[in-house]
CSV table of C-alpha atoms and ligand atoms in Angstrom, one decimal:
chain,number,residue,atom,x,y,z
A,1,UNK,CA,-33.4,-14.0,-2.0
A,2,UNK,CA,-30.2,-15.8,-0.9
A,3,UNK,CA,-30.7,-18.1,2.2
A,4,UNK,CA,-28.1,-16.4,4.4
A,5,UNK,CA,-29.4,-18.4,7.4
A,6,UNK,CA,-28.1,-21.5,5.6
A,7,UNK,CA,-24.6,-20.1,5.5
A,8,UNK,CA,-24.9,-19.0,9.1
A,9,UNK,CA,-25.9,-22.5,10.2
A,10,UNK,CA,-23.0,-24.0,8.3
A,11,UNK,CA,-20.2,-21.8,9.6
A,12,UNK,CA,-21.7,-20.3,12.8
A,13,UNK,CA,-24.3,-17.6,13.5
A,14,UNK,CA,-21.9,-15.2,15.0
A,15,UNK,CA,-19.8,-15.1,11.7
A,16,UNK,CA,-22.6,-13.7,9.5
A,17,UNK,CA,-23.7,-10.1,10.0
A,18,UNK,CA,-27.0,-9.1,8.4
A,19,UNK,CA,-28.1,-6.1,10.4
A,20,UNK,CA,-28.1,-2.9,8.4
A,21,UNK,CA,-26.1,-1.0,11.0
A,22,UNK,CA,-23.3,-3.7,10.7
A,23,UNK,CA,-23.5,-3.8,7.0
A,24,UNK,CA,-23.2,-0.1,6.6
A,25,UNK,CA,-19.8,-0.2,8.3
A,26,UNK,CA,-18.3,-2.5,5.6
A,27,UNK,CA,-18.9,-0.4,2.6
A,28,UNK,CA,-15.9,1.9,3.1
A,29,UNK,CA,-12.2,1.9,2.7
A,30,UNK,CA,-9.9,4.8,3.5
A,31,UNK,CA,-10.7,6.7,0.3
A,32,UNK,CA,-14.2,5.9,-0.9
A,33,UNK,CA,-17.4,4.0,-0.3
A,34,UNK,CA,-19.5,1.5,-2.3
A,35,UNK,CA,-22.7,-0.5,-2.2
A,36,UNK,CA,-24.1,-1.7,1.1
A,37,UNK,CA,-23.4,-5.5,1.2
A,38,UNK,CA,-26.3,-7.9,1.8
A,39,UNK,CA,-24.1,-9.6,4.5
A,40,UNK,CA,-20.7,-9.5,6.1
A,41,UNK,CA,-19.0,-12.8,6.8
A,42,UNK,CA,-16.2,-13.0,9.4
A,43,UNK,CA,-14.5,-16.3,8.9
A,44,UNK,CA,-12.3,-17.8,11.5
A,45,UNK,CA,-10.9,-20.7,9.6
A,46,UNK,CA,-9.9,-21.6,6.0
A,47,UNK,CA,-12.9,-24.1,6.0
A,48,UNK,CA,-15.2,-21.1,6.8
A,49,UNK,CA,-13.7,-19.3,3.8
A,50,UNK,CA,-14.2,-22.3,1.5
A,51,UNK,CA,-17.8,-22.7,2.7
A,52,UNK,CA,-18.5,-19.0,2.1
A,53,UNK,CA,-17.1,-19.2,-1.5
A,54,UNK,CA,-19.2,-22.3,-2.3
A,55,UNK,CA,-22.3,-20.6,-0.9
A,56,UNK,CA,-21.7,-17.4,-2.8
A,57,UNK,CA,-21.0,-19.3,-6.0
A,58,UNK,CA,-24.2,-21.3,-5.6
A,59,UNK,CA,-26.3,-18.1,-5.0
A,60,UNK,CA,-24.5,-16.1,-7.7
A,61,UNK,CA,-23.3,-13.5,-5.2
A,62,UNK,CA,-20.0,-11.7,-5.6
A,63,UNK,CA,-17.5,-11.7,-2.7
A,64,UNK,CA,-15.5,-8.6,-1.6
A,65,UNK,CA,-12.4,-9.5,0.4
A,66,UNK,CA,-11.5,-7.0,3.1
A,67,UNK,CA,-8.7,-6.6,5.6
A,68,UNK,CA,-8.5,-3.5,7.7
A,69,UNK,CA,-9.9,-1.3,4.9
A,70,UNK,CA,-7.0,1.0,5.0
A,71,UNK,CA,-6.7,0.7,1.3
A,72,UNK,CA,-6.5,3.9,-0.8
A,73,UNK,CA,-7.8,2.8,-4.1
A,74,UNK,CA,-11.3,1.5,-3.3
A,75,UNK,CA,-10.1,-2.1,-3.5
A,76,UNK,CA,-12.3,-3.6,-0.8
A,77,UNK,CA,-15.5,-1.7,-1.3
A,78,UNK,CA,-18.5,-3.5,-2.8
A,79,UNK,CA,-19.5,-2.5,-6.3
A,80,UNK,CA,-22.8,-4.4,-6.5
A,81,UNK,CA,-25.1,-6.4,-4.2
A,82,UNK,CA,-22.9,-9.1,-2.6
A,83,UNK,CA,-21.0,-10.3,0.5
A,84,UNK,CA,-18.1,-8.7,2.2
A,85,UNK,CA,-15.7,-11.3,3.5
A,86,UNK,CA,-13.6,-9.7,6.2
A,87,UNK,CA,-10.5,-11.5,7.5
A,88,UNK,CA,-10.0,-9.7,10.7
A,89,UNK,CA,-10.8,-12.8,12.9
A,90,UNK,CA,-8.2,-15.0,11.1
A,91,UNK,CA,-5.3,-13.9,13.4
A,92,UNK,CA,-3.1,-17.0,13.7
A,93,UNK,CA,0.6,-16.2,13.9
A,94,UNK,CA,3.5,-18.6,14.5
A,95,UNK,CA,7.2,-17.8,14.3
A,96,UNK,CA,9.6,-20.5,13.2
A,97,UNK,CA,12.8,-19.0,14.6
A,98,UNK,CA,15.2,-21.6,13.0
A,99,UNK,CA,13.6,-21.3,9.6
A,100,UNK,CA,13.1,-17.5,10.0
A,101,UNK,CA,9.6,-17.9,8.8
A,102,UNK,CA,6.3,-16.4,10.1
A,103,UNK,CA,3.2,-18.5,9.4
A,104,UNK,CA,0.5,-15.8,9.3
A,105,UNK,CA,-3.2,-15.7,8.8
A,106,UNK,CA,-4.6,-12.8,6.7
A,107,UNK,CA,-6.2,-10.8,9.6
A,108,UNK,CA,-2.9,-10.3,11.4
A,109,UNK,CA,-1.9,-6.7,11.6
A,110,UNK,CA,1.4,-5.9,9.8
A,111,UNK,CA,3.2,-4.6,12.9
A,112,UNK,CA,2.2,-7.7,14.9
A,113,UNK,CA,4.5,-9.9,12.7
A,114,UNK,CA,7.6,-7.9,13.6
A,115,UNK,CA,6.4,-7.7,17.3
A,116,UNK,CA,6.2,-11.4,17.5
A,117,UNK,CA,9.5,-11.9,15.6
A,118,UNK,CA,11.3,-9.4,17.8
A,119,UNK,CA,11.6,-11.9,20.6
A,120,UNK,CA,14.1,-13.8,18.3
A,121,UNK,CA,15.9,-10.6,17.1
A,122,UNK,CA,14.0,-10.9,13.8
A,123,UNK,CA,11.6,-8.6,11.9
A,124,UNK,CA,9.4,-8.4,8.8
A,125,UNK,CA,10.9,-5.6,6.7
A,126,UNK,CA,7.9,-4.4,4.5
A,127,UNK,CA,6.7,-1.2,6.3
A,128,UNK,CA,3.7,0.5,4.8
A,129,UNK,CA,3.0,3.7,6.8
A,130,UNK,CA,-0.3,2.1,7.8
A,131,UNK,CA,1.5,-0.8,9.4
A,132,UNK,CA,-0.3,-0.3,12.7
A,133,UNK,CA,-3.7,-0.9,11.0
A,134,UNK,CA,-3.2,-2.8,7.8
A,135,UNK,CA,-3.4,-6.6,7.6
A,136,UNK,CA,-1.1,-9.1,6.0
A,137,UNK,CA,-4.0,-10.2,3.7
A,138,UNK,CA,-4.4,-6.6,2.4
A,139,UNK,CA,-0.6,-6.2,2.2
A,140,UNK,CA,-0.3,-9.3,0.0
A,141,UNK,CA,-3.3,-8.3,-2.2
A,142,UNK,CA,-1.8,-4.9,-2.8
A,143,UNK,CA,1.9,-5.9,-2.7
A,144,UNK,CA,2.4,-3.2,-0.1
A,145,UNK,CA,5.7,-1.3,0.2
A,146,UNK,CA,7.0,1.5,2.4
A,147,UNK,CA,10.1,3.7,3.1
A,148,UNK,CA,12.3,0.6,3.4
A,149,UNK,CA,11.4,-0.9,0.0
A,150,UNK,CA,14.3,0.6,-1.9
A,151,UNK,CA,16.7,-1.6,0.0
A,152,UNK,CA,14.5,-4.3,1.5
A,153,UNK,CA,11.8,-4.8,-1.2
A,154,UNK,CA,8.0,-5.0,-1.0
A,155,UNK,CA,5.7,-7.6,0.6
A,156,UNK,CA,5.9,-10.0,-2.3
A,157,UNK,CA,9.6,-10.3,-1.9
A,158,UNK,CA,9.1,-11.9,1.5
A,159,UNK,CA,6.6,-14.6,0.5
A,160,UNK,CA,7.7,-18.2,0.6
A,161,UNK,CA,4.2,-19.7,0.0
A,162,UNK,CA,0.5,-18.9,0.3
A,163,UNK,CA,-2.6,-20.9,1.1
A,164,UNK,CA,-5.6,-19.6,-0.9
A,165,UNK,CA,-9.1,-20.5,-1.9
A,166,UNK,CA,-10.2,-20.6,-5.5
A,167,UNK,CA,-13.7,-19.9,-7.0
A,168,UNK,CA,-14.8,-23.5,-6.5
A,169,UNK,CA,-14.0,-23.4,-2.8
A,170,UNK,CA,-10.9,-25.6,-3.2
A,171,UNK,CA,-8.0,-24.9,-1.0
A,172,UNK,CA,-4.4,-24.7,-2.3
A,173,UNK,CA,-1.0,-24.3,-0.8
A,174,UNK,CA,1.3,-22.8,-3.5
A,175,UNK,CA,5.0,-22.2,-3.2
A,176,UNK,CA,6.9,-19.5,-5.0
A,177,UNK,CA,9.6,-22.0,-5.9
A,178,UNK,CA,7.8,-23.7,-8.8
A,179,UNK,CA,4.8,-22.5,-10.9
A,180,UNK,CA,4.9,-19.2,-9.0
A,181,UNK,CA,1.1,-18.9,-8.6
A,182,UNK,CA,1.6,-16.7,-5.5
A,183,UNK,CA,3.4,-14.3,-7.8
A,184,UNK,CA,0.0,-13.8,-9.6
A,185,UNK,CA,-2.1,-13.7,-6.5
A,186,UNK,CA,0.2,-11.1,-4.8
A,187,UNK,CA,-0.9,-7.7,-6.0
A,188,UNK,CA,-4.0,-9.0,-7.7
A,189,UNK,CA,-6.2,-7.0,-5.2
A,190,UNK,CA,-8.4,-9.9,-4.3
A,191,UNK,CA,-9.7,-10.5,-7.8
A,192,UNK,CA,-8.2,-14.0,-8.4
A,193,UNK,CA,-8.6,-15.8,-5.1
A,194,UNK,CA,-8.8,-15.4,-1.3
A,195,UNK,CA,-5.5,-15.7,0.6
A,196,UNK,CA,-6.0,-17.6,3.9
A,197,UNK,CA,-2.4,-18.0,5.1
A,198,UNK,CA,1.1,-16.9,4.1
A,199,UNK,CA,4.6,-18.1,5.0
A,200,UNK,CA,6.7,-14.9,5.2
A,201,UNK,CA,10.5,-14.7,5.4
A,202,UNK,CA,11.9,-12.8,8.3
A,203,UNK,CA,15.2,-11.0,8.6
A,204,UNK,CA,17.7,-10.3,11.4
A,205,UNK,CA,17.4,-6.7,12.6
A,206,UNK,CA,20.4,-4.7,11.4
A,207,UNK,CA,22.8,-3.8,14.2
A,208,UNK,CA,23.4,-0.2,13.1
A,209,UNK,CA,21.4,2.6,11.5
A,210,UNK,CA,22.8,6.0,10.6
A,211,UNK,CA,20.6,9.0,9.5
A,212,UNK,CA,21.0,12.3,7.7
A,213,UNK,CA,18.7,15.1,6.5
A,214,UNK,CA,19.6,17.3,3.5
A,215,UNK,CA,17.9,20.2,2.0
A,216,UNK,CA,18.2,21.7,-1.5
A,217,UNK,CA,17.2,24.8,-3.4
A,218,UNK,CA,15.1,22.7,-5.8
A,219,UNK,CA,13.9,19.2,-6.6
A,220,UNK,CA,16.3,18.7,-9.5
A,221,UNK,CA,19.3,19.1,-7.2
A,222,UNK,CA,17.9,16.6,-4.7
A,223,UNK,CA,17.2,14.1,-7.5
A,224,UNK,CA,20.7,14.6,-8.9
A,225,UNK,CA,22.1,13.9,-5.4
A,226,UNK,CA,20.1,10.7,-5.1
A,227,UNK,CA,21.2,9.6,-8.6
A,228,UNK,CA,24.9,10.3,-7.7
A,229,UNK,CA,24.7,8.3,-4.4
A,230,UNK,CA,22.9,5.4,-6.1
A,231,UNK,CA,25.5,5.4,-9.0
A,232,UNK,CA,28.2,4.9,-6.3
A,233,UNK,CA,26.6,1.8,-5.1
A,234,UNK,CA,24.8,3.1,-2.0
A,235,UNK,CA,21.6,1.2,-1.2
A,236,UNK,CA,20.1,3.4,1.5
A,237,UNK,CA,17.7,1.7,3.9
A,238,UNK,CA,15.3,4.6,3.6
A,239,UNK,CA,15.4,7.5,1.1
A,240,UNK,CA,12.4,9.9,1.6
A,241,UNK,CA,11.6,13.1,-0.2
A,242,UNK,CA,9.4,16.1,0.7
A,243,UNK,CA,8.7,19.1,-1.6
A,244,UNK,CA,8.5,22.7,-0.5
A,245,UNK,CA,4.7,22.6,0.1
A,246,UNK,CA,5.1,19.6,2.2
A,247,UNK,CA,8.0,21.1,4.2
A,248,UNK,CA,5.9,24.2,4.9
A,249,UNK,CA,2.8,22.2,5.8
A,250,UNK,CA,4.8,20.4,8.5
A,251,UNK,CA,6.5,23.6,9.7
A,252,UNK,CA,3.2,25.4,9.9
A,253,UNK,CA,1.8,22.6,12.1
A,254,UNK,CA,4.8,21.6,14.3
A,255,UNK,CA,7.6,24.3,14.0
A,256,UNK,CA,10.3,21.6,13.8
A,257,UNK,CA,12.8,24.2,12.4
A,258,UNK,CA,12.7,22.9,8.8
A,259,UNK,CA,14.1,25.2,6.1
A,260,UNK,CA,11.0,26.9,4.7
A,261,UNK,CA,12.8,28.2,1.6
A,262,UNK,CA,14.1,24.7,0.6
A,263,UNK,CA,12.7,23.3,-2.7
A,264,UNK,CA,13.3,19.8,-1.5
A,265,UNK,CA,14.3,17.8,1.6
A,266,UNK,CA,15.7,14.3,1.8
A,267,UNK,CA,15.8,12.0,4.8
A,268,UNK,CA,18.2,9.1,4.5
A,269,UNK,CA,19.0,6.0,6.6
A,270,UNK,CA,21.8,3.6,5.9
A,271,UNK,CA,21.8,0.3,7.9
A,272,UNK,CA,23.7,-2.9,8.3
A,273,UNK,CA,25.7,-5.0,10.7
A,274,UNK,CA,29.1,-3.6,9.8
A,275,UNK,CA,29.3,-0.1,11.3
A,276,UNK,CA,32.2,1.0,9.1
A,277,UNK,CA,30.2,0.2,5.9
A,278,UNK,CA,27.0,1.9,7.3
A,279,UNK,CA,29.0,5.0,8.1
A,280,UNK,CA,30.8,5.0,4.8
A,281,UNK,CA,27.5,4.7,2.9
A,282,UNK,CA,26.1,7.6,4.8
A,283,UNK,CA,29.3,9.6,4.0
A,284,UNK,CA,28.8,8.8,0.3
A,285,UNK,CA,25.2,10.1,0.5
A,286,UNK,CA,26.4,13.2,2.4
A,287,UNK,CA,29.1,13.9,-0.2
A,288,UNK,CA,26.6,13.4,-3.1
A,289,UNK,CA,24.2,15.9,-1.4
A,290,UNK,CA,26.9,18.5,-0.8
A,291,UNK,CA,28.3,18.2,-4.3
A,292,UNK,CA,24.8,19.0,-5.6
A,293,UNK,CA,24.4,22.1,-3.4
A,294,UNK,CA,22.6,20.4,-0.5
A,295,UNK,CA,23.0,21.4,3.2
A,296,UNK,CA,23.5,18.2,5.2
A,297,UNK,CA,22.8,17.5,8.8
A,298,UNK,CA,24.0,14.1,10.1
A,299,UNK,CA,22.3,12.8,13.2
A,300,UNK,CA,24.8,12.5,16.1
A,301,UNK,CA,22.9,9.8,17.8
A,302,UNK,CA,19.6,7.8,17.9
A,303,UNK,CA,17.7,10.6,19.7
A,304,UNK,CA,18.7,13.1,17.0
A,305,UNK,CA,17.8,10.6,14.2
A,306,UNK,CA,14.3,10.3,15.8
A,307,UNK,CA,14.0,14.1,15.8
A,308,UNK,CA,14.9,14.3,12.1
A,309,UNK,CA,12.5,11.6,11.2
A,310,UNK,CA,9.8,13.4,13.0
A,311,UNK,CA,9.5,15.6,9.9
A,312,UNK,CA,8.4,12.6,7.9
A,313,UNK,CA,6.1,11.2,10.6
A,314,UNK,CA,4.4,14.6,10.9
A,315,UNK,CA,3.2,14.8,7.3
A,316,UNK,CA,-0.2,13.1,7.8
A,317,UNK,CA,-1.2,15.1,10.9
A,318,UNK,CA,0.1,18.3,9.4
A,319,UNK,CA,-2.0,17.8,6.2
A,320,UNK,CA,-5.1,17.1,8.3
A,321,UNK,CA,-4.8,20.6,9.7
A,322,UNK,CA,-4.9,22.2,6.3
A,323,UNK,CA,-8.0,20.4,5.1
A,324,UNK,CA,-9.8,17.5,6.6
A,325,UNK,CA,-9.8,15.3,3.5
A,326,UNK,CA,-7.1,14.3,1.1
A,327,UNK,CA,-6.7,12.2,-2.0
A,328,UNK,CA,-3.4,10.4,-1.5
A,329,UNK,CA,-2.1,9.7,-5.0
A,330,UNK,CA,0.5,7.1,-5.7
A,331,UNK,CA,2.6,7.1,-8.9
A,332,UNK,CA,6.0,5.8,-9.8
A,333,UNK,CA,8.3,7.6,-12.2
A,334,UNK,CA,11.9,7.1,-13.3
A,335,UNK,CA,14.1,9.0,-10.8
A,336,UNK,CA,15.6,11.0,-13.7
A,337,UNK,CA,12.2,12.5,-14.4
A,338,UNK,CA,11.4,13.4,-10.8
A,339,UNK,CA,12.1,17.1,-11.0
A,340,UNK,CA,10.0,17.6,-14.2
A,341,UNK,CA,7.2,15.5,-12.7
A,342,UNK,CA,7.1,17.3,-9.4
A,343,UNK,CA,7.1,20.7,-11.2
A,344,UNK,CA,4.3,19.6,-13.6
A,345,UNK,CA,2.1,18.3,-10.7
A,346,UNK,CA,2.7,21.5,-8.7
A,347,UNK,CA,1.5,23.6,-11.7
A,348,UNK,CA,-1.6,21.3,-12.0
A,349,UNK,CA,-2.4,21.9,-8.3
A,350,UNK,CA,-2.2,25.7,-8.9
A,351,UNK,CA,-4.3,25.5,-12.1
A,352,UNK,CA,-7.0,23.5,-10.2
A,353,UNK,CA,-6.7,25.8,-7.2
A,354,UNK,CA,-6.4,22.9,-4.8
A,355,UNK,CA,-3.7,22.7,-2.1
A,356,UNK,CA,-1.3,19.9,-3.1
A,357,UNK,CA,1.8,18.6,-1.4
A,358,UNK,CA,4.3,16.0,-2.7
A,359,UNK,CA,6.4,13.5,-0.8
A,360,UNK,CA,7.5,9.9,-1.3
A,361,UNK,CA,10.0,7.1,-1.5
A,362,UNK,CA,12.4,8.8,-3.9
A,363,UNK,CA,14.8,5.8,-3.9
A,364,UNK,CA,12.4,3.9,-6.2
A,365,UNK,CA,10.7,6.9,-7.7
A,366,UNK,CA,7.5,6.4,-5.8
A,367,UNK,CA,5.8,9.8,-5.4
A,368,UNK,CA,2.7,10.6,-3.3
A,369,UNK,CA,1.1,13.8,-4.5
A,370,UNK,CA,-1.7,14.6,-1.9
A,371,UNK,CA,-4.6,16.7,-2.9
A,372,UNK,CA,-6.2,18.4,0.1
A,373,UNK,CA,-9.9,19.3,0.1
A,374,UNK,CA,-12.9,20.0,2.3
A,375,UNK,CA,-16.6,19.2,2.1
A,376,UNK,CA,-17.3,22.2,-0.1
A,377,UNK,CA,-14.8,21.2,-2.8
A,378,UNK,CA,-16.5,19.7,-5.8
A,379,UNK,CA,-15.3,16.1,-5.9
A,380,UNK,CA,-15.3,16.2,-9.7
A,381,UNK,CA,-12.5,18.7,-9.6
A,382,UNK,CA,-10.5,16.5,-7.1
A,383,UNK,CA,-10.9,13.4,-9.4
A,384,UNK,CA,-10.0,15.4,-12.5
A,385,UNK,CA,-6.8,16.6,-10.9
A,386,UNK,CA,-6.0,13.0,-9.7
A,387,UNK,CA,-6.5,11.9,-13.3
A,388,UNK,CA,-4.2,14.6,-14.6
A,389,UNK,CA,-1.6,13.5,-12.1
A,390,UNK,CA,-1.8,9.9,-13.3
A,391,UNK,CA,-1.4,11.1,-16.9
A,392,UNK,CA,1.8,13.0,-15.9
A,393,UNK,CA,3.2,9.8,-14.6
A,394,UNK,CA,2.4,7.9,-17.8
A,395,UNK,CA,3.8,10.7,-20.0
A,396,UNK,CA,7.1,10.4,-18.2
A,397,UNK,CA,7.4,6.6,-18.6
A,398,UNK,CA,6.0,5.9,-15.1
A,399,UNK,CA,3.3,3.6,-13.8
A,400,UNK,CA,-0.1,4.2,-12.2
A,401,UNK,CA,0.6,2.9,-8.8
A,402,UNK,CA,3.6,2.1,-6.6
A,403,UNK,CA,1.8,0.5,-3.7
A,404,UNK,CA,-1.9,1.5,-3.3
A,405,UNK,CA,-3.2,-0.5,-6.2
A,406,UNK,CA,-5.6,0.1,-9.1
A,407,UNK,CA,-8.8,-0.8,-7.3
A,408,UNK,CA,-11.7,1.4,-8.4
A,409,UNK,CA,-9.8,4.7,-8.5
A,410,UNK,CA,-7.4,4.0,-11.3
A,411,UNK,CA,-9.4,1.6,-13.5
A,412,UNK,CA,-10.2,4.4,-16.0
A,413,UNK,CA,-6.5,4.8,-16.9
A,414,UNK,CA,-5.4,1.2,-17.1
A,415,UNK,CA,-6.0,1.0,-20.8
A,416,UNK,CA,-4.0,4.2,-21.3
A,417,UNK,CA,-1.2,2.7,-19.2
A,418,UNK,CA,-1.1,-0.9,-20.6
A,419,UNK,CA,-2.8,-0.7,-24.0
A,420,UNK,CA,-5.6,-3.0,-25.0
A,421,UNK,CA,-3.2,-6.0,-25.4
A,422,UNK,CA,-2.0,-5.5,-21.8
A,423,UNK,CA,-5.6,-5.4,-20.6
A,424,UNK,CA,-6.4,-8.5,-22.5
A,425,UNK,CA,-3.7,-10.4,-20.6
A,426,UNK,CA,-5.1,-9.3,-17.3
A,427,UNK,CA,-8.6,-10.2,-18.4
A,428,UNK,CA,-7.4,-13.7,-19.6
A,429,UNK,CA,-5.8,-14.3,-16.2
A,430,UNK,CA,-8.9,-13.2,-14.4
A,431,UNK,CA,-11.1,-15.5,-16.6
A,432,UNK,CA,-8.8,-18.5,-15.9
A,433,UNK,CA,-8.6,-18.0,-12.2
A,434,UNK,CA,-12.2,-16.8,-11.7
A,435,UNK,CA,-14.5,-17.8,-14.6
A,436,UNK,CA,-17.6,-16.9,-12.6
A,437,UNK,CA,-16.3,-13.5,-11.7
A,438,UNK,CA,-17.1,-14.1,-8.0
A,439,UNK,CA,-14.0,-12.3,-6.6
A,440,UNK,CA,-14.1,-8.6,-6.3
A,441,UNK,CA,-15.9,-7.8,-9.5
A,442,UNK,CA,-15.7,-4.2,-10.8
A,443,UNK,CA,-12.1,-3.8,-9.8
A,444,UNK,CA,-8.9,-3.2,-11.8
A,445,UNK,CA,-10.4,-3.8,-15.3
A,446,UNK,CA,-12.4,-0.9,-16.7
A,447,UNK,CA,-16.2,-1.4,-17.0
A,448,UNK,CA,-16.2,-1.6,-20.7
A,449,UNK,CA,-13.8,-4.5,-20.7
A,450,UNK,CA,-15.4,-7.9,-21.4
A,451,UNK,CA,-14.8,-10.7,-19.0
B,1,LIG,C1,-2.4,6.7,6.3
B,1,LIG,C2,-2.2,5.6,5.3
B,1,LIG,C3,-0.9,5.3,4.9
B,1,LIG,C4,-0.6,4.3,4.0
B,1,LIG,N1,0.6,4.1,3.6
B,1,LIG,C5,0.9,3.1,2.8
B,1,LIG,C6,2.3,2.8,2.4
B,1,LIG,O1,3.2,3.4,2.9
B,1,LIG,N2,2.5,1.7,1.6
B,1,LIG,C7,1.5,1.0,1.1
B,1,LIG,O2,1.7,0.1,0.3
B,1,LIG,N3,0.2,1.3,1.4
B,1,LIG,C8,-0.1,2.3,2.2
B,1,LIG,N4,-1.4,2.6,2.5
B,1,LIG,C9,-2.5,1.8,1.9
B,1,LIG,C10,-3.0,0.6,2.6
B,1,LIG,O3,-2.8,0.6,4.0
B,1,LIG,C11,-2.4,-0.7,2.0
B,1,LIG,O4,-2.8,-0.9,0.7
B,1,LIG,C12,-2.6,-2.0,2.8
B,1,LIG,O5,-1.9,-3.0,2.2
B,1,LIG,C13,-4.1,-2.4,2.8
B,1,LIG,O6,-4.3,-3.3,3.9
B,1,LIG,P1,-5.7,-3.6,4.5
B,1,LIG,O7,-5.6,-4.7,5.4
B,1,LIG,O8,-6.3,-2.4,5.0
B,1,LIG,O9,-6.5,-4.1,3.2
B,1,LIG,P2,-7.9,-3.6,2.6
B,1,LIG,O10,-7.9,-2.1,2.4
B,1,LIG,O11,-9.0,-4.1,3.5
B,1,LIG,O12,-7.9,-4.3,1.2
B,1,LIG,C14,-7.0,-4.0,0.2
B,1,LIG,C15,-7.2,-5.0,-0.9
B,1,LIG,O13,-6.8,-6.3,-0.5
B,1,LIG,C16,-7.9,-7.2,-0.8
B,1,LIG,N5,-7.8,-8.2,0.3
B,1,LIG,C17,-7.8,-8.0,1.6
B,1,LIG,N6,-7.6,-9.2,2.3
B,1,LIG,C18,-7.5,-10.2,1.3
B,1,LIG,C19,-7.3,-11.6,1.4
B,1,LIG,N7,-7.2,-12.3,2.5
B,1,LIG,N8,-7.3,-12.3,0.2
B,1,LIG,C20,-7.4,-11.6,-1.0
B,1,LIG,N9,-7.6,-10.3,-1.1
B,1,LIG,C21,-7.6,-9.6,0.0
B,1,LIG,C22,-9.1,-6.3,-0.8
B,1,LIG,O14,-10.2,-6.9,-1.6
B,1,LIG,C23,-8.6,-5.1,-1.4
B,1,LIG,O15,-8.6,-5.2,-2.8
B,1,LIG,C24,-1.7,3.6,3.4
B,1,LIG,C25,-3.0,3.8,3.9
B,1,LIG,C26,-3.3,4.8,4.8
B,1,LIG,C27,-4.7,5.1,5.2
């Protein structure tokens, strides 16, 4: 039996939870649950993290890193008897106004970075929809994105350097400028090392934002409009898509006046400091939409823009009214394949007789088909449908995940997606970084894959 008291004595009694009631709370993320951990460690410093790694390595216990557990791929849930290391008490945050850098510990909530930076007219652009809950540690481990990622990029694009702890308990500060180790750690879902601090680039808030909504008879027309606008050089700040089922779900719940017959709806923002360019970009988008049969409504002012965006913000609560549970899928496909992909996925939903809506960040082809179910729905059916959706993405030259990660949920398809040579490279990297398989075992690589 591991001597957890010894760990508690070394880092502090209040940082090690062993009561069953506490431990039960740490077996979940936002999509699934796993084994009950034998302990939960809540480090407050990097030294606590290093001591925990050394203890776990000595005792042969796996460590499951955890932020806010808003993950949608099972990334933080324990797969075997081990310790959950939850970073929510590591909340240091310092803004360097002159260098436009935020020095952030992993337990800081995403939104808090922009809130702290706002005092200096700065912000942190990556904007996962979970930004009020998710932590920077989880964002880095998943390389989180959001509606702004088409123009502004994803979390990894803002990283200057990270501090991290390896399997020996040694602490490193690695810059992206040379031997880009952070490039491997970012998006590795806590399987290679534990991130204990990050230096993140901040940006000046754009002075102007302009918004339009356009609706189309079908998805193909919307996809053509987006392609035409992008071909003209428009880089929209946000480019969001909703399919007919999604439009109707929102309309049923909130009666916003959305066109129920429309096959697809686009919400577009352009932004920047030069108003003329921002307006011109929006005009180019509007023209591309009209040329492809879209009906366009430009927001006259900020209040109207907020009203138009309400459609997008309402998706989650609207879906909750249809069914209490949902599997939020996350695939990326080439924009040119979007119409075919949306139609195939809709047909799959009908064949499985499960309500399914589709929306996403169309700018970079990131689609979120959501399967809605209740407690009577056989989970096998839900998982089979999710697997079929992943296969549609692969068939169309897409990838398995845009931002939610592989975790537990998509492990079974990784070989289909990358081939055995691709998996070997991931396994080699894992073996080099973590030869004792202490960090988040049972994630990303399929079970049958030797480590
Ligand atoms: C309603 C909703 C909307 C969402 N929208 C988006 C979206 O728009 N875009 C998007 O990208 N995601 C989205 N997500 C998914 C999720 O919020 C993101 O994946 C987020 O980055 C997870 O952060 P977290 O702090 O909750 O991490 P967790 O879920 O706790 O963990 C996620 C992964 O990070 C690892 N990890 C956590 N901390 C560390 C650390 N310090 N060091 C090493 N590994 C670590 C964990 O082991 C796990 O593998 C959404 C989720 C929900 C519930």
